[in-house]
PDB file of C-alpha atoms in Angstrom:
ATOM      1  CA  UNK A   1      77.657 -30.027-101.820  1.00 56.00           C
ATOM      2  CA  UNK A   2      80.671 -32.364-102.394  1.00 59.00           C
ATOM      3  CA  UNK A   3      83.853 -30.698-103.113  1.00 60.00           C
ATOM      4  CA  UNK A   4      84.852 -32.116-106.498  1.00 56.00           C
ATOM      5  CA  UNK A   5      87.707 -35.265-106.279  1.00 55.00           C
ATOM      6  CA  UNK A   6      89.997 -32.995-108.325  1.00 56.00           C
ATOM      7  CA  UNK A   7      90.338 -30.194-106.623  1.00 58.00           C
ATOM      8  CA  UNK A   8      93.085 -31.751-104.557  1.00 58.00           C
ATOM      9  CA  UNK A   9      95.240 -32.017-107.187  1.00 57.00           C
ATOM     10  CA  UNK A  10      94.712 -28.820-109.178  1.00 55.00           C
ATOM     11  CA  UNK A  11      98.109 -27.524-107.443  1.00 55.00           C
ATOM     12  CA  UNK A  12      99.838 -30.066-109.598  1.00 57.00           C
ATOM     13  CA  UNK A  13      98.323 -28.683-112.940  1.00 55.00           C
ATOM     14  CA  UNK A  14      97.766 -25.181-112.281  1.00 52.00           C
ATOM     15  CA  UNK A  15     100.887 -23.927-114.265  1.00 55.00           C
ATOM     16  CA  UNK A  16     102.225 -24.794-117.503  1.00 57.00           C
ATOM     17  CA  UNK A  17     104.867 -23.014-119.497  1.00 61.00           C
ATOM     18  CA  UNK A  18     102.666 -24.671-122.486  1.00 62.00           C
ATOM     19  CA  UNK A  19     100.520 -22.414-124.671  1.00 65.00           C
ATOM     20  CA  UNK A  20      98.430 -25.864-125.178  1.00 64.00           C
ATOM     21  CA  UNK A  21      95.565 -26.330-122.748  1.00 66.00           C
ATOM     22  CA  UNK A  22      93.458 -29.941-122.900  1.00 67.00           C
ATOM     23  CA  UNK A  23      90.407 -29.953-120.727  1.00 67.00           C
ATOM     24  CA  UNK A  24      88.164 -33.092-121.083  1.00 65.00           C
ATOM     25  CA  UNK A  25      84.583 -34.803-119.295  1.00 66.00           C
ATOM     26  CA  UNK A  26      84.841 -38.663-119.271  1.00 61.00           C
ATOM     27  CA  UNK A  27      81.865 -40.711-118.940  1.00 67.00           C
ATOM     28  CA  UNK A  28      83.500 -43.532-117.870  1.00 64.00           C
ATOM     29  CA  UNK A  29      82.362 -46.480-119.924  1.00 67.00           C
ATOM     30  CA  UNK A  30      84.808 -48.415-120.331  1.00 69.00           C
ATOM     31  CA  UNK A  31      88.044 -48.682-117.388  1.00 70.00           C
ATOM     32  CA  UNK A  32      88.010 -47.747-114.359  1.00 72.00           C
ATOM     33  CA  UNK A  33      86.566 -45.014-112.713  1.00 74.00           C
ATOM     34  CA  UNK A  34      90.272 -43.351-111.159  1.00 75.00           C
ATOM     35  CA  UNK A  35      92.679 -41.054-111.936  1.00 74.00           C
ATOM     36  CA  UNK A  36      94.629 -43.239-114.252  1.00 77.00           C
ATOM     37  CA  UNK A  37      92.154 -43.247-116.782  1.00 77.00           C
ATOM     38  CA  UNK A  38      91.519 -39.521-116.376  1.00 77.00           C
ATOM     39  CA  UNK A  39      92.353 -37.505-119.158  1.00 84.00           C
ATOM     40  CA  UNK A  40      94.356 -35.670-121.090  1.00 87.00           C
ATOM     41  CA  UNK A  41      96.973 -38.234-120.556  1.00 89.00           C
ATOM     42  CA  UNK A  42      99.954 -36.576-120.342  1.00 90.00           C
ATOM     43  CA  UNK A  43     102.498 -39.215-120.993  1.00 92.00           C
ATOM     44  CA  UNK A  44     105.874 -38.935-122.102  1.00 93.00           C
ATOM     45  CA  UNK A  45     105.876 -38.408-125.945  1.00 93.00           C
ATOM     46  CA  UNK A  46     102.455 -37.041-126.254  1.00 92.00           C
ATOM     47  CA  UNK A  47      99.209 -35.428-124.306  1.00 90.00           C
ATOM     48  CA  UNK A  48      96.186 -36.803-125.841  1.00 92.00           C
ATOM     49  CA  UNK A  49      92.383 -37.367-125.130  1.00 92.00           C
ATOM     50  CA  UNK A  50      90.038 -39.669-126.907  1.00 89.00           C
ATOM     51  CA  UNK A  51      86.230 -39.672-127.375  1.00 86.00           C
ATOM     52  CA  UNK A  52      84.336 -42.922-128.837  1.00 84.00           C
ATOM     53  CA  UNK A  53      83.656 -46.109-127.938  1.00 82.00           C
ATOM     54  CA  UNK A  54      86.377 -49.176-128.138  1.00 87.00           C
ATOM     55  CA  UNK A  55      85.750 -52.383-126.414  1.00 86.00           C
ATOM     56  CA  UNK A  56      87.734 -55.402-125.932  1.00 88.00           C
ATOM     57  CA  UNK A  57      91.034 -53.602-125.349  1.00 88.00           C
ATOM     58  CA  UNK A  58      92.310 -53.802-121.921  1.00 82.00           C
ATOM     59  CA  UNK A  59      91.706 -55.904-119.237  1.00 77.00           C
ATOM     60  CA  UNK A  60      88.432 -54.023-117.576  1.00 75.00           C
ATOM     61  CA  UNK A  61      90.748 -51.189-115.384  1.00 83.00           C
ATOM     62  CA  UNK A  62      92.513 -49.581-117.677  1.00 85.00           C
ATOM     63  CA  UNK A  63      89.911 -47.695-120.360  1.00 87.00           C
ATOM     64  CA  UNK A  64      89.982 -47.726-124.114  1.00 88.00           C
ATOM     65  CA  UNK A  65      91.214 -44.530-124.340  1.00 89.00           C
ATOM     66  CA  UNK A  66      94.145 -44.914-121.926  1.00 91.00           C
ATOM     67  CA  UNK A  67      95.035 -47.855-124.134  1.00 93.00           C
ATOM     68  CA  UNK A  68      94.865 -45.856-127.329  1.00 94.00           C
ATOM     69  CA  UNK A  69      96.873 -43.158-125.776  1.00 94.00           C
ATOM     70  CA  UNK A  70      99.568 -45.079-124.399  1.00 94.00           C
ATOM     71  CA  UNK A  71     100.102 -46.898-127.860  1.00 95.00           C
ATOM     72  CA  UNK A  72     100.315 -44.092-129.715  1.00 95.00           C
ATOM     73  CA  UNK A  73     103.033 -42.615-126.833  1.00 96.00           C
ATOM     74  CA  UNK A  74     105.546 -45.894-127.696  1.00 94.00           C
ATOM     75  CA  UNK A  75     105.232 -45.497-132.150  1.00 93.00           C
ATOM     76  CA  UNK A  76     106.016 -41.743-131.385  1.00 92.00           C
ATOM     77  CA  UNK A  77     108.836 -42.712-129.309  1.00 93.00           C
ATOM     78  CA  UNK A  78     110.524 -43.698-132.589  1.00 91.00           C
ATOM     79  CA  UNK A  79     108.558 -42.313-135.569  1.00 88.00           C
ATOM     80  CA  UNK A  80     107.517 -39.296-136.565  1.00 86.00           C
ATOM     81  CA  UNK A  81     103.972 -38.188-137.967  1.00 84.00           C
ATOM     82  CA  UNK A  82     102.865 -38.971-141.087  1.00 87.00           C
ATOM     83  CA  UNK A  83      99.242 -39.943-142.095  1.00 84.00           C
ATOM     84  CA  UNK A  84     100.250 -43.450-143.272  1.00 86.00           C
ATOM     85  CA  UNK A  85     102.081 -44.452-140.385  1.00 87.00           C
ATOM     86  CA  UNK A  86      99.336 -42.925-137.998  1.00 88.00           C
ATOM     87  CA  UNK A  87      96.592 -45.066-140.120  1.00 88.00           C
ATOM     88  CA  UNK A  88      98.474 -48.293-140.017  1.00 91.00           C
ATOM     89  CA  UNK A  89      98.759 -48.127-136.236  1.00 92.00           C
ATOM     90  CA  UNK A  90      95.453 -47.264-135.242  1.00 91.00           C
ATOM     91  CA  UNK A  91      93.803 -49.929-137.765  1.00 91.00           C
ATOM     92  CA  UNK A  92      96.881 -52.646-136.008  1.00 93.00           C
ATOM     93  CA  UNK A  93      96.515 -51.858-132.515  1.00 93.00           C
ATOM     94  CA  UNK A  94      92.978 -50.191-132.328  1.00 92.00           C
ATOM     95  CA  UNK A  95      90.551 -51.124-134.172  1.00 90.00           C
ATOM     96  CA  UNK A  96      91.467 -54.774-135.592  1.00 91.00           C
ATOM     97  CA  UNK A  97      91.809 -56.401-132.169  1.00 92.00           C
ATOM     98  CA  UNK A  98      88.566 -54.549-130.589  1.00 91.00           C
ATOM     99  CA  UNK A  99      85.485 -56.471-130.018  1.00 88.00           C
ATOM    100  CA  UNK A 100      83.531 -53.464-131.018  1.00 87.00           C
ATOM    101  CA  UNK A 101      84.029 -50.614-132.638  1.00 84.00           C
ATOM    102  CA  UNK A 102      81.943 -47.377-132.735  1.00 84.00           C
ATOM    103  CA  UNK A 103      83.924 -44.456-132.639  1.00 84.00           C
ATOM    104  CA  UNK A 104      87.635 -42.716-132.295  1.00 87.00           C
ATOM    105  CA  UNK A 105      88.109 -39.230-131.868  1.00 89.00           C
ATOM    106  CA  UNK A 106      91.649 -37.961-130.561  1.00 91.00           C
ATOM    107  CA  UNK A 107      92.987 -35.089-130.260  1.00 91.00           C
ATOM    108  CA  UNK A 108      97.209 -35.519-129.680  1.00 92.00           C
ATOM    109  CA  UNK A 109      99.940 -33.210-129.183  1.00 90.00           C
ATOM    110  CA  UNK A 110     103.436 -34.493-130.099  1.00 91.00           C
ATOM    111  CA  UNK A 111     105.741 -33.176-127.852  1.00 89.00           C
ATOM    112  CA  UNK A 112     109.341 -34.135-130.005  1.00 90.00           C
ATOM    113  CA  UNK A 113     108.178 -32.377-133.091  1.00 89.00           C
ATOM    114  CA  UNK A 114     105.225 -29.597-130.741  1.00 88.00           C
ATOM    115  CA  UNK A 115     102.669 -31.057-133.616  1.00 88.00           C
ATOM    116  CA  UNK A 116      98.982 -31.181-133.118  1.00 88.00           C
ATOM    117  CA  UNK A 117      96.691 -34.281-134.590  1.00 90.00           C
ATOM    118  CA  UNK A 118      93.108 -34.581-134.653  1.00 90.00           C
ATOM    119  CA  UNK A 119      91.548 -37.759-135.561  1.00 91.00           C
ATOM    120  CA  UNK A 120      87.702 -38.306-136.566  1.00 88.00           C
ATOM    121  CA  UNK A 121      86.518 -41.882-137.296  1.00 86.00           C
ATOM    122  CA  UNK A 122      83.573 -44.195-136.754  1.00 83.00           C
ATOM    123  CA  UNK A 123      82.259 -47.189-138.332  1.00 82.00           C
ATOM    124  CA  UNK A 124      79.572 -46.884-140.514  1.00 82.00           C
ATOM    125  CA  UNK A 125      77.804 -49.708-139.364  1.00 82.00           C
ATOM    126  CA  UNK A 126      77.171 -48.706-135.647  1.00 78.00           C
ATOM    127  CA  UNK A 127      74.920 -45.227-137.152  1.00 71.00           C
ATOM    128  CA  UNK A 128      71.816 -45.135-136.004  1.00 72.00           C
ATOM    129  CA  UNK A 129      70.637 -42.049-138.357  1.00 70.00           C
ATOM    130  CA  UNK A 130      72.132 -39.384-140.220  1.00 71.00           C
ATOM    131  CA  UNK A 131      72.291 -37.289-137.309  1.00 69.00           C
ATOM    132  CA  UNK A 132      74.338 -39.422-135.683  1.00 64.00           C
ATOM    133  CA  UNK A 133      76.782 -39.052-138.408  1.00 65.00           C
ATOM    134  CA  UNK A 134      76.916 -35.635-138.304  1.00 66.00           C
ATOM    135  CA  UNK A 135      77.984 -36.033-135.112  1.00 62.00           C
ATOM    136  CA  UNK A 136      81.144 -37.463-136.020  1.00 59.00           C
TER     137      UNK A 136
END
């Protein structure tokens, strides 16, 4: 058995004065497969993950949920949460200029303010049952 591509870099992650702990499984669909696009993304305003499905984003290397992370790190280098703000930039820079939206799930700490977000959205139009709804 393969040892896992990680485990070479666990010595960079094993501590953390935070009391905040983000694990998360990728199926890469979209991006490449690497450890840029691995996640939580800790960048330098927030640490956030995203589950869904956004296309038409990025270039093909970098994944939608890099993308989505890293926009969200430069309006929280200036702003500060509120529900309006955090609607008006995910509809701008998310899901207006993707070719296809199905899903956006995020979880985001905000490291300025030490504020947790989570984010549950889909588009109606891309259920295939009620289920599938409930999944969301």
């Amino acid at each position: 058995m393969r040892e896992p591509i990680y485990s070479q870099y666990l010595a960079d992650f094993a501590y953390s004065p935070s009391r905040i702990s983000f694990v998360h499984a990728r199926l890469a669909t979209v991006g490449d497969k690497s450890l840029a696009n691995n996640q939580p993304f800790n960048l330098e305003y927030v640490i956030g993950m995203h589950n869904g499905s956004v296309s038409g984003l990025t270039d093909g290397k970098e994944s939608d949920s890099r993308y989505i992370i890293r926009t969200l790190d430069r309006h929280f280098s200036s702003h500060t949460l509120s529900a309006a703000s955090l609607e008006q930039i995910l509809i701008t820079h998310v899901v207006l200029p993707s070719s296809d939206y199905g899903a956006l799930n995020l979880i985001v700490y905000l490291k300025k303010s030490n504020l947790l977000f989570v984010v549950c959205s889909y588009n109606e139009a891309k259920l295939h049952s009620p289920e599938h709804a409930s999944y969301y």
